[in-house]
Amino acid sequence: MSRDDAHEKRSRKGAMQPTLTDVAREAGVAPITVSRYFNDPEALRDATRLKVEAAVNQVGYVRNMIAGSLASATTRVIPVIVPSLANVVFIEVIRGLQQRLEAAGYQLLLGKTDYDLDREAQLVRTFLGWSASGLIIAGLRHSDETRQLLENWNQPVVEIMEYGDGLDMNVGLDHRAAGHAMATHLLNRGYRHIHYAGAELERDYRAGERFEGHRQALEAAGLPAPLLDLPSRQQMDSGAEALMHIRTHSPTCDAIHFANDDMACGALLAAMRDGIRIPEDIAIAGFNGLPIGRHMTPRLTTIVSPRELIGQRAAEQLLRRIRGEPLGELSINVGFTLHEGESA
Amino acid sequence: MSRDDAHEKRSRKGAMQPTLTDVAREAGVAPITVSRYFNDPEALRDATRLKVEAAVNQVGYVRNMIAGSLASATTRVIPVIVPSLANVVFIEVIRGLQQRLEAAGYQLLLGKTDYDLDREAQLVRTFLGWSASGLIIAGLRHSDETRQLLENWNQPVVEIMEYGDGLDMNVGLDHRAAGHAMATHLLNRGYRHIHYAGAELERDYRAGERFEGHRQALEAAGLPAPLLDLPSRQQMDSGAEALMHIRTHSPTCDAIHFANDDMACGALLAAMRDGIRIPEDIAIAGFNGLPIGRHMTPRLTTIVSPRELIGQRAAEQLLRRIRGEPLGELSINVGFTLHEGESA
DNA sequence: GTGAAAGCGCTAACAG
DNA sequence: CTGTTAGCGCTTTCAC
């Protein structure tokens, strides 16, 4: 693939993409004018703009974002760091982010920690090297290294999923309150032997915080708060397993508060299969408000977390800060809603 | 936030991150040596390496990937373009990609087209400006503009999800064959009034191709292949709706082949709720092999597509090409497996 | 194994 | 509204 035209003094690479300068030469203007054509078209006279436009098409120019970023010391890139892509919850948050950020002309750089704080720090370090305009990171718990890197970085950071005190801005919900709310609901419905069932609560510490709220509610009612923390597997399997385990070992149990809807639905489907009546034999509650819960019979009682909204709000906060607009609050509590089905 | 030390002649920005040159000065070596410390540590004498390492930590240096990329004209970034993030299928593929690419030190830039080919072309254009090492894009159908941009780009491209002739490399499965396989299964089970039900098949054209295979199988058996193509909503809702619609308008129908498991499960759950017996009253089949299908009673008969594997294979092909290793085939057919439940 | 010089392609800053 | 000049921070190339 040889070059037959314009480019003579190309040194380091062979066949090169045309550059801004090529376009400028073709259009008979200065390179900076072509630059303006892309970054602030309004600033050009119509005639000039047309000339440049023609030249751009003529030479088949593709902008080199890298060079622009180096010169301007900013990038229209927002790194997003989440613990996992296996969890729908993060996917939906990413969707909300994507939607708002892409509309504003920002690209999304994706990083996954696998719940490893060292990996998280490493990702942060890498991403800071991208001269990003800001950064989105899941959770309020980070290693000291991560915290320090982010604090020394003078760009906006939004921590998502949880509500509380963070590094900079944050958008999320109060998981303790959510756990408390569901436990209270179960108590109000008359259940007295309520178990909490999760999977790897050490890792999924937000589910652990929901358990804390749950426990507080039960203890306030003078009741114990037994916890079943299973090792990780496919979530629905864990739910089914938890149901069996608790029915066998704690026959008096009258309600299970699951850490999430996947587990709760796994239990619900297992109950259907085995003829266990829900909620007569045992009540079941979840967390997240996934669509599937509404398709169950009985419908799943759960707490709806506004996941996509978290993403949208986080993006909005970040953009506002990037643009130097006022933001109202640094911390946004998106809240949650208890959706009552017939399962509890 | 004022600066008290080293940096004097900083012009365009205020408080700057320390640069390679700062580290070099601190270590008493040339900048290029620090560069080598990061890119090819083996090339340095141990003593030198230690000096540099100390200096890096001393000044708190963070690499500037942008500058490096400009100078070297490559970036360890792989753009991934998918139509949607609402579909688990793409998420799992992304997971497979992420896993392999991150392990090889590549970052993933995420783009979403919303099934719009112009949007796709625009994304490609943007991403090409990133001097990416390669690119992953869903589907074999693109606009002429996209095709041209990608053909003129001299970096590897992997098209995923489908198997066939593409721009460069591709990894996926033959959707027509999958549709044919399921229809054949249904015929073998004795069903004769088989409907296909999907949602927005124009957009989700891969589901449309599965229908084509399905139709071929039925026509070969001398049977008609009625199609129900619903407008888009929540997939499970569409599934329930399709079941009701078909039961009402085509009472002789004895099997429904759904475009995906979400719809099939929506139908299955609706049937459970309404006392419709599956498969006695009507058989149900899906596509994808989502975990939930195995939790249904009866278990869903479906075709498992190796989604994460597609991502992994695509990443491997790309990396192999980037490294100049031989790749075997340009096109990889990952195949599929029919999982028989009791639903059909 | 290490260094000096010369850019990569673009944009900030300041003129005109 | 458009142009000139001088880098952004790193890596390539070629010496030593």
XYZ file of C-alpha atoms (C1' of nucleotides) in Angstrom:
720
model
C 0.000 0.000 0.000
C 2.096 2.884 -1.290
C 1.530 6.578 -1.082
C 1.413 8.480 -4.302
C 0.505 11.982 -3.210
C 1.131 14.968 -0.950
C 2.986 13.578 2.070
C 6.718 13.730 1.531
C 8.558 14.193 4.752
C 6.706 11.517 6.708
C 9.389 10.086 8.869
C 8.473 7.588 11.558
C 5.486 5.884 10.065
C 4.827 4.602 6.606
C 1.370 5.343 5.268
C 0.002 8.144 7.381
C -3.447 9.492 7.879
C -3.767 13.031 6.585
C -3.196 15.631 9.297
C -4.716 18.932 10.187
C -1.943 20.604 8.263
C -2.801 18.680 5.128
C -6.378 19.865 5.413
C -5.209 23.430 6.008
C -2.990 23.343 2.946
C -5.821 21.958 0.856
C -8.209 24.633 2.124
C -5.675 27.406 1.865
C -5.956 28.404 5.537
C -3.835 28.073 8.670
C -3.930 24.860 10.683
C -5.476 26.646 13.616
C -8.445 27.532 11.469
C -9.091 23.890 10.772
C -8.749 23.258 14.477
C -11.401 25.885 15.100
C -13.615 24.325 12.484
C -13.859 21.283 14.736
C -13.799 22.850 18.158
C -15.766 26.028 17.665
C -17.296 26.136 14.190
C -19.357 29.215 15.045
C -16.159 31.199 15.261
C -15.538 30.838 11.531
C -17.018 32.853 8.713
C -19.435 30.800 6.629
C -17.217 30.963 3.584
C -14.204 29.744 5.548
C -16.166 26.980 7.144
C -17.280 25.741 3.755
C -13.762 25.789 2.391
C -12.527 23.773 5.347
C -15.410 21.366 5.179
C -14.637 20.661 1.540
C -10.981 20.118 2.291
C -11.767 17.769 5.157
C -13.873 15.581 2.898
C -11.400 15.914 0.074
C -8.470 14.475 1.992
C -10.555 12.121 4.155
C -9.332 13.614 7.371
C -9.877 11.838 10.699
C -9.154 13.866 13.817
C -6.283 12.756 15.954
C -7.733 13.001 19.446
C -4.448 12.056 21.020
C -2.572 15.032 19.663
C -5.425 17.343 20.566
C -5.536 15.976 24.068
C -1.850 16.425 24.588
C -1.959 20.009 23.436
C -5.028 20.933 25.428
C -4.246 18.745 28.428
C -7.783 17.448 28.569
C -9.579 14.490 27.107
C -13.238 13.946 26.534
C -12.935 10.643 28.266
C -14.469 9.559 31.541
C -13.106 6.433 33.158
C -15.696 4.364 34.992
C -14.504 1.903 37.598
C -16.873 -0.808 38.818
C -16.262 -4.008 40.764
C -17.980 -6.344 38.348
C -19.768 -6.673 35.054
C -21.553 -9.837 36.143
C -24.025 -7.843 38.154
C -26.927 -6.226 36.293
C -26.894 -3.435 38.780
C -23.622 -2.024 37.527
C -24.653 -2.530 33.942
C -27.692 -0.387 34.420
C -25.708 2.299 36.150
C -23.245 2.256 33.278
C -26.167 2.586 30.910
C -27.332 5.704 32.691
C -23.825 7.129 32.620
C -23.286 6.254 29.007
C -26.487 7.867 27.942
C -25.717 11.211 29.520
C -21.990 11.277 28.835
C -22.165 10.230 25.234
C -24.788 12.891 24.606
C -22.320 15.426 25.946
C -19.600 14.115 23.668
C -17.657 12.130 26.238
C -16.329 8.642 25.797
C -16.477 6.039 28.481
C -13.381 4.105 29.490
C -14.324 0.956 31.344
C -12.444 -0.605 34.239
C -13.347 -3.552 36.431
C -11.796 -4.299 39.820
C -13.224 -7.741 40.637
C -13.753 -6.348 44.134
C -9.994 -6.045 44.580
C -8.888 -2.762 46.117
C -5.330 -3.077 44.841
C -6.606 -3.642 41.347
C -8.752 -0.589 41.860
C -5.762 1.537 42.770
C -3.886 0.279 39.761
C -6.780 1.162 37.489
C -7.052 4.614 38.980
C -3.364 5.140 38.406
C -3.659 4.083 34.777
C -6.702 6.182 34.158
C -5.222 9.307 35.696
C -2.605 9.085 32.981
C -5.361 9.626 30.453
C -5.834 13.261 31.352
C -9.479 12.417 31.808
C -12.010 15.154 32.441
C -13.297 13.371 35.501
C -13.777 9.926 36.927
C -16.605 7.750 38.164
C -15.938 5.068 40.712
C -18.223 2.645 42.500
C -18.326 2.649 46.268
C -17.111 4.769 49.114
C -14.568 2.252 50.355
C -11.131 2.480 48.780
C -7.552 1.753 49.657
C -5.394 4.575 50.997
C -3.479 4.603 47.736
C -6.604 5.125 45.684
C -7.818 7.793 48.026
C -4.528 9.637 47.846
C -4.251 9.469 44.069
C -7.741 10.814 43.718
C -7.310 13.539 46.286
C -4.170 14.831 44.609
C -5.856 14.839 41.266
C -7.536 18.110 40.510
C -10.407 16.788 38.443
C -13.924 15.922 39.543
C -14.641 12.485 40.955
C -18.054 10.969 41.553
C -18.436 7.974 43.813
C -21.591 6.028 43.069
C -23.952 3.421 44.551
C -23.750 4.554 48.163
C -24.800 7.729 49.862
C -22.523 9.283 52.456
C -19.284 11.155 52.900
C -16.879 10.663 50.069
C -13.850 12.022 48.295
C -15.638 14.620 46.261
C -19.158 14.179 44.895
C -21.332 11.127 45.321
C -24.636 9.713 44.148
C -26.325 6.686 45.620
C -28.615 5.356 48.254
C -28.474 4.494 51.910
C -28.210 0.729 51.973
C -28.550 0.515 55.721
C -31.844 2.374 55.504
C -32.999 0.072 52.719
C -32.289 -3.030 54.791
C -34.015 -1.426 57.733
C -37.067 -0.580 55.645
C -37.537 -4.098 54.375
C -37.048 -5.646 57.809
C -39.593 -3.213 59.187
C -42.014 -4.179 56.454
C -41.606 -7.844 57.330
C -42.144 -7.120 61.014
C -45.256 -5.129 60.197
C -46.600 -8.070 58.239
C -46.294 -10.126 61.382
C -43.215 -12.225 60.637
C -41.084 -12.954 63.661
C -38.488 -15.492 62.555
C -36.772 -13.566 59.824
C -33.528 -14.719 58.260
C -31.230 -12.696 56.037
C -29.541 -14.584 53.200
C -26.729 -13.326 51.009
C -23.700 -14.515 49.114
C -20.197 -13.316 49.910
C -21.250 -10.363 52.009
C -17.655 -9.495 52.742
C -17.159 -8.715 49.096
C -20.599 -7.357 48.339
C -20.379 -5.092 51.350
C -23.362 -3.027 50.296
C -25.529 -6.115 50.821
C -23.723 -6.393 54.146
C -24.814 -2.882 55.023
C -28.365 -3.741 54.175
C -28.044 -6.600 56.612
C -26.864 -4.151 59.263
C -30.009 -2.087 58.807
C -32.058 -5.263 58.877
C -30.408 -6.335 62.092
C -31.001 -2.997 63.745
C -34.713 -3.203 62.979
C -34.969 -6.725 64.344
C -32.964 -5.978 67.432
C -35.113 -2.933 68.114
C -38.033 -5.354 68.088
C -36.217 -7.638 70.499
C -35.652 -10.314 67.872
C -32.514 -12.141 66.760
C -31.241 -11.635 63.210
C -29.827 -14.888 61.896
C -27.625 -14.521 58.843
C -26.838 -17.019 56.123
C -23.835 -16.011 54.062
C -23.222 -18.476 51.257
C -20.133 -18.830 49.141
C -20.475 -17.383 45.665
C -22.129 -19.229 42.826
C -24.738 -18.368 40.293
C -27.087 -16.099 42.257
C -30.321 -17.956 41.525
C -28.721 -21.211 42.589
C -27.640 -19.605 45.835
C -31.193 -18.442 46.427
C -32.608 -21.903 45.940
C -29.909 -23.356 48.141
C -30.539 -20.810 50.870
C -34.233 -21.632 50.911
C -33.551 -25.348 51.290
C -30.877 -24.806 53.896
C -33.041 -22.586 56.052
C -36.155 -24.775 55.733
C -34.089 -27.732 56.888
C -32.076 -26.178 59.663
C -34.481 -23.526 60.926
C -37.980 -24.899 60.439
C -39.513 -22.097 62.470
C -38.269 -19.463 60.033
C -41.251 -17.643 58.532
C -39.541 -15.119 56.249
C -36.304 -14.774 54.324
C -34.916 -11.374 53.410
C -32.601 -11.979 50.454
C -29.654 -9.768 49.593
C -30.930 -9.345 46.043
C -33.709 -10.222 43.623
C -31.722 -12.857 41.784
C -31.421 -14.941 44.921
C -35.023 -14.234 45.896
C -36.289 -15.340 42.481
C -34.134 -18.439 42.600
C -35.851 -19.269 45.888
C -39.276 -18.413 44.542
C -38.848 -20.668 41.520
C -37.494 -23.481 43.676
C -40.509 -23.084 45.958
C -42.897 -23.299 43.016
C -41.189 -26.431 41.833
C -41.292 -28.066 45.256
C -44.782 -26.992 46.185
C -43.690 -24.728 49.006
C -46.365 -22.102 49.429
C -45.222 -18.493 49.399
C -45.887 -16.612 51.601
C -47.972 -19.072 53.697
C -45.158 -21.519 54.364
C -42.456 -18.902 54.191
C -42.298 -15.318 52.990
C -39.647 -14.049 50.597
C -38.298 -10.560 49.992
C -35.581 -9.246 47.702
C -33.697 -6.115 46.767
C -33.194 -4.251 43.467
C -36.573 -4.303 41.798
C -35.584 -6.278 38.714
C -38.357 -6.756 36.146
C -38.423 -10.502 36.692
C -39.798 -10.080 40.205
C -43.060 -8.740 38.825
C -43.454 -11.801 36.625
C -43.287 -14.228 39.504
C -46.357 -15.750 41.087
C -46.625 -14.527 43.773
C -44.979 -11.287 42.737
C -41.803 -10.538 44.611
C -41.821 -7.995 47.402
C -38.651 -5.989 46.890
C -36.981 -2.635 47.146
C -36.497 -0.816 43.887
C -33.160 0.936 43.589
C -33.049 3.572 40.843
C -29.940 2.231 39.175
C -30.096 3.937 35.835
C -30.950 7.160 37.638
C -27.785 6.850 39.681
C -25.807 6.762 36.466
C -27.642 9.702 34.995
C -27.341 11.817 38.103
C -23.666 10.978 38.476
C -23.037 11.994 34.877
C -24.949 15.219 35.361
C -23.005 16.127 38.478
C -19.745 15.455 36.720
C -20.669 17.450 33.630
C -21.901 20.321 35.729
C -18.609 20.425 37.561
C -16.589 20.146 34.363
C -18.500 23.076 32.950
C -18.092 25.056 36.128
C -21.807 25.201 36.802
C -23.196 25.159 40.349
C -24.155 21.681 41.557
C -26.414 22.096 44.532
C -25.353 19.209 46.747
C -22.105 17.278 46.679
C -23.934 14.182 47.857
C -27.133 13.010 46.258
C -29.379 10.458 47.891
C -31.498 8.913 45.147
C -33.563 6.971 47.645
C -35.462 3.736 47.098
C -39.020 2.436 47.002
C -40.502 -0.638 48.582
C -42.600 -2.505 46.045
C -45.012 -4.848 47.687
C -45.830 -8.048 45.848
C -47.542 -11.025 47.409
C -44.397 -12.880 48.386
C -44.011 -11.076 51.732
C -3.339 25.253 45.753
C 0.126 26.686 45.019
C 3.257 25.016 43.865
C 6.330 25.466 45.981
C 8.897 23.337 44.230
C 10.700 22.338 41.050
C 8.435 23.352 38.200
C 9.196 26.861 37.058
C 8.544 27.305 33.422
C 5.099 25.718 33.411
C 3.211 27.820 30.953
C -0.233 26.715 29.912
C -1.455 24.983 32.987
C -1.278 25.903 36.630
C -0.395 23.080 38.970
C 1.130 20.337 36.874
C 1.740 16.707 37.473
C 5.442 15.863 37.547
C 6.742 14.767 34.164
C 9.181 12.211 32.952
C 11.791 14.922 32.854
C 11.232 15.708 36.510
C 11.802 12.078 37.365
C 14.914 11.985 35.197
C 16.341 15.065 36.890
C 15.628 13.574 40.302
C 17.256 10.287 39.323
C 20.182 11.920 37.573
C 19.537 10.187 34.273
C 18.187 11.139 30.844
C 14.432 11.208 30.242
C 14.721 8.365 27.784
C 16.062 6.157 30.538
C 12.975 6.757 32.597
C 10.916 5.976 29.523
C 12.770 2.690 29.210
C 12.171 1.975 32.874
C 8.472 1.789 32.060
C 8.503 0.275 28.613
C 11.365 -2.156 28.807
C 12.733 -2.414 32.337
C 14.951 -5.364 31.414
C 17.005 -3.058 29.250
C 18.252 -1.140 32.295
C 21.072 -2.062 34.583
C 19.783 -2.999 38.051
C 21.418 -0.013 39.678
C 19.847 2.378 37.186
C 16.483 0.769 37.554
C 16.597 1.238 41.309
C 17.581 4.876 41.001
C 14.689 5.519 38.648
C 12.266 3.594 40.795
C 13.193 5.697 43.790
C 12.798 8.910 41.824
C 9.403 7.847 40.508
C 8.107 7.298 43.993
C 9.831 10.394 45.281
C 8.085 12.786 42.920
C 4.850 10.799 42.727
C 5.011 10.406 38.996
C 1.959 9.283 37.000
C 2.589 8.327 33.392
C 1.027 10.500 30.761
C -0.414 8.010 28.336
C -1.499 10.725 25.958
C 1.982 12.016 25.339
C 3.311 8.509 24.979
C 0.599 7.626 22.526
C 1.235 10.658 20.408
C 4.914 9.936 20.191
C 4.523 6.252 19.476
C 1.356 6.543 17.391
C -0.289 3.665 19.228
C -2.553 3.362 22.199
C -3.293 0.402 24.384
C -6.955 1.048 23.902
C -9.515 -1.113 22.149
C -12.817 0.485 21.254
C -15.795 -1.837 21.487
C -18.935 -0.914 19.611
C -22.199 -2.659 20.480
C -25.801 -1.837 19.635
C -27.137 -1.888 23.170
C -26.276 -2.296 26.811
C -29.813 -3.335 27.693
C -29.204 -6.803 26.357
C -27.362 -9.269 28.611
C -25.901 -10.877 25.579
C -23.674 -7.934 24.796
C -22.763 -7.522 28.413
C -21.443 -11.041 28.573
C -19.482 -10.603 25.395
C -18.004 -7.427 26.809
C -17.101 -9.354 29.924
C -15.202 -11.893 27.890
C -13.411 -9.148 25.992
C -12.617 -7.202 29.101
C -11.154 -10.201 30.826
C -8.708 -11.016 28.058
C -7.854 -7.465 27.030
C -7.301 -6.107 30.510
C -5.021 -9.027 31.253
C -2.958 -8.012 28.239
C -2.802 -4.421 29.454
C -5.388 -2.954 27.120
C -8.160 -0.588 28.081
C -11.647 -0.859 26.738
C -13.443 2.140 25.240
C -17.151 1.575 25.125
C -19.515 2.782 22.417
C -23.198 2.100 21.921
C -25.072 2.582 18.653
C -28.703 2.018 19.701
C -28.981 -0.017 16.505
C -28.398 3.120 14.437
C -25.926 2.635 11.597
C -25.190 6.355 11.283
C -24.431 6.521 14.953
C -22.174 3.539 14.421
C -20.247 5.305 11.675
C -19.863 8.355 13.863
C -18.508 6.244 16.706
C -16.068 4.499 14.418
C -14.860 7.856 13.181
C -14.329 9.100 16.706
C -12.595 5.960 17.807
C -10.243 5.863 14.855
C -8.938 9.180 16.120
C -7.757 7.411 19.243
C -4.924 5.621 17.487
C -6.382 2.449 18.898
C -4.531 -0.831 18.520
C -7.595 -2.481 17.081
C -11.351 -2.386 17.213
C -14.215 -4.697 18.054
C -17.596 -4.164 16.518
C -20.834 -6.116 16.780
C -22.419 -7.444 13.639
C -21.546 -7.918 10.009
C -23.980 -5.315 8.720
C -22.640 -1.779 8.545
C -23.184 1.353 6.539
C -20.928 2.025 3.574
C -19.274 4.806 5.503
C -18.366 2.531 8.394
C -17.114 -0.111 6.045
C -14.944 2.371 4.201
C -13.481 3.918 7.326
C -12.575 0.525 8.653
C -11.154 -0.747 5.389
C -8.857 2.247 5.058
C -7.676 1.849 8.597
C -4.632 -0.342 8.843
C -5.366 -1.860 12.222
C -7.088 -5.135 13.071
C -10.855 -5.245 13.324
C -12.945 -8.053 14.763
C -16.630 -8.280 13.996
C -18.498 -10.314 16.573
C -21.772 -12.155 17.183
C -22.241 -13.494 13.685
C -20.260 -15.932 11.630
C -19.633 -15.204 7.976
C -17.689 -12.994 5.615
C -16.619 -9.754 7.179
C -14.250 -6.846 6.948
C -11.305 -8.539 8.562
C -11.619 -11.112 11.341
C -14.836 -12.309 12.886
C -16.063 -14.469 15.744
C -19.626 -15.575 16.221
C -22.227 -18.114 15.395
C -24.514 -18.944 12.512
C -27.895 -17.625 13.594
C -29.705 -19.117 10.645
C -28.397 -22.536 11.605
C -29.455 -21.989 15.216
C -33.003 -21.119 14.188
C -33.044 -24.115 11.905
C -31.816 -26.409 14.660
C -34.519 -25.370 17.089
C -37.277 -25.630 14.495
C -36.028 -29.072 13.597
C -36.083 -30.061 17.246
C -39.682 -28.910 17.546
C -40.649 -30.821 14.424
C -38.958 -33.942 15.754
C -40.956 -33.600 18.935
C -44.093 -33.774 16.822
C -45.205 -30.144 16.881
C -46.846 -29.027 13.653
C -48.300 -25.598 14.338
C -45.203 -23.720 15.286
C -45.105 -19.935 15.625
C -42.045 -17.745 15.881
C -42.324 -14.745 18.190
C -39.891 -11.869 18.444
C -39.747 -8.167 19.174
C -38.529 -5.646 16.631
C -36.902 -8.140 14.334
C -35.948 -5.419 11.896
C -33.646 -3.995 14.514
C -32.578 -7.225 16.151
C -31.777 -8.692 12.773
C -29.889 -11.623 14.222
C -33.171 -12.840 15.719
C -34.578 -12.248 12.254
C -31.937 -14.536 10.786
C -32.846 -17.192 13.289
C -36.391 -16.875 12.028
C -35.146 -17.403 8.496
C -33.528 -20.678 9.515
C -36.686 -21.611 11.383
C -38.775 -20.893 8.319
C -36.548 -22.940 6.062
C -36.932 -25.954 8.341
C -40.703 -25.613 8.463
C -41.040 -25.066 4.751
C -38.917 -28.102 4.081
C -41.480 -30.006 6.124
C -44.270 -28.487 4.078
C -45.486 -26.347 6.952
C -46.229 -22.632 7.163
C -44.099 -20.450 9.466
C -46.271 -17.795 11.056
C -44.367 -14.918 12.599
C -45.375 -12.568 15.393
C -43.176 -9.493 15.537
C -44.133 -7.294 18.462
C -43.122 -3.713 19.055
C -40.413 -3.278 21.659
C -41.127 -3.297 25.385
C -39.657 -5.049 28.347
C -38.750 -8.469 26.902
C -40.554 -10.588 29.485
C -43.698 -8.538 29.002
C -43.476 -9.119 25.264
C -43.156 -12.837 25.882
C -46.273 -12.939 28.047
C -48.117 -10.821 25.520
C -47.072 -13.037 22.630
C -48.340 -16.129 24.430
C -51.728 -14.546 25.054
C -51.967 -13.186 21.561
C -51.176 -16.484 19.908
C -53.435 -18.518 22.195
C -56.292 -16.189 21.334
C -55.778 -15.754 17.618
C -54.270 -19.107 16.687
C -55.785 -21.680 19.022
C -54.321 -24.540 17.022
C -50.763 -23.398 17.695
C -48.926 -26.104 19.634
C -45.457 -24.544 19.999
C -43.883 -21.107 20.155
C -40.274 -20.567 19.210
C -39.242 -17.331 20.930
C -36.509 -15.053 19.683
C -34.819 -15.151 23.081
C -34.965 -16.585 26.599
C -36.279 -13.405 28.175
C -39.415 -13.576 26.099
C -39.698 -17.333 26.549
C -39.430 -17.024 30.329
C -41.969 -14.213 30.357
C -44.325 -16.597 28.564
C -43.448 -19.484 30.854
C -44.151 -17.439 33.976
C -47.395 -16.126 32.526
C -48.414 -19.697 31.735
C -47.694 -20.804 35.299
C -49.771 -17.959 36.600
C -52.709 -18.683 34.315
C -52.635 -22.444 34.637
C -51.624 -23.054 31.038
C -49.798 -26.372 30.922
C -46.398 -26.390 29.275
C -45.731 -28.280 27.060
C -49.097 -30.109 27.002
C -51.192 -27.082 26.068
C -48.413 -25.378 24.205
C -44.661 -25.887 23.967
C -42.147 -23.085 24.460
C -38.568 -22.705 23.254
C -36.067 -19.892 23.615
C -32.601 -18.825 22.572
C -29.474 -17.823 24.532
C -29.280 -20.271 27.384
C -29.640 -17.804 30.233
C -29.369 -19.297 33.721
C -32.966 -18.440 34.525
C -34.245 -20.959 31.990
C -32.927 -23.818 34.083
C -34.799 -22.554 37.125
C -38.159 -22.635 35.419
C -40.635 -25.469 35.876
C -40.700 -26.940 33.312
C -37.112 -26.082 32.411
C -36.794 -24.072 29.252
C -35.669 -25.760 26.063
C -33.217 -23.345 24.506
C -30.082 -22.901 22.487
C -27.011 -21.930 24.434
C -24.862 -19.341 22.718
C -21.331 -19.120 24.092
C -21.399 -15.371 24.652
C -18.481 -14.914 26.975
C -16.473 -17.206 24.752
C -17.174 -14.975 21.781
C -15.642 -12.100 23.707
C -12.633 -14.119 24.749
C -11.985 -15.484 21.290
C -12.408 -12.083 19.704
C -9.902 -10.620 22.136
C -7.475 -13.428 21.473
C -7.690 -12.990 17.728
C -7.123 -9.281 18.066
C -4.153 -9.682 20.384
C -2.624 -12.308 18.186
C -2.844 -9.985 15.217
C -1.485 -7.036 17.171
C 1.478 -9.139 18.189
C 1.964 -10.392 14.677
C 1.319 -13.996 15.635
C -0.408 -16.388 13.219
C -4.163 -16.675 13.763
C -5.348 -19.793 12.053
C -8.704 -18.746 10.695
C -9.971 -15.262 10.025
C -13.510 -16.373 10.831
C -14.328 -18.373 13.916
C -17.607 -20.174 14.332
C -18.126 -20.718 18.051
C -21.216 -22.830 17.441
C -24.152 -23.406 19.767
C -25.768 -26.176 21.787
C -29.389 -27.121 22.080
C -30.300 -27.619 25.734
C -33.400 -29.640 26.131
C -35.622 -28.831 29.085
C -39.195 -30.004 29.477
C -40.832 -26.960 27.928
C -40.541 -28.255 24.375
C 23.317 0.052 28.579
C 22.572 5.069 28.089
C 22.010 9.614 25.881
C 21.054 13.850 22.492
C 18.229 15.629 19.226
C 14.102 15.825 16.758
C 9.654 15.452 16.302
C 4.400 13.090 16.930
C -0.312 16.429 15.468
C -2.570 19.439 17.671
C -4.033 23.794 20.429
C -3.054 27.941 23.854
C -1.795 32.458 23.802
C -1.480 36.451 21.846
C -1.444 39.447 17.671
C -3.512 41.682 14.040
C -12.450 36.421 12.234
C -7.746 34.506 11.173
C -2.783 33.761 11.724
C 1.993 33.136 14.098
C 4.647 31.028 17.392
C 5.741 27.879 20.729
C 5.156 24.148 23.006
C 2.154 19.716 25.415
C 5.286 15.055 27.439
C 6.747 11.439 25.509
C 9.327 8.134 22.194
C 11.954 7.375 17.894
C 16.321 7.296 15.778
C 20.841 7.064 15.805
C 25.164 7.697 18.338
C 28.319 6.426 21.827
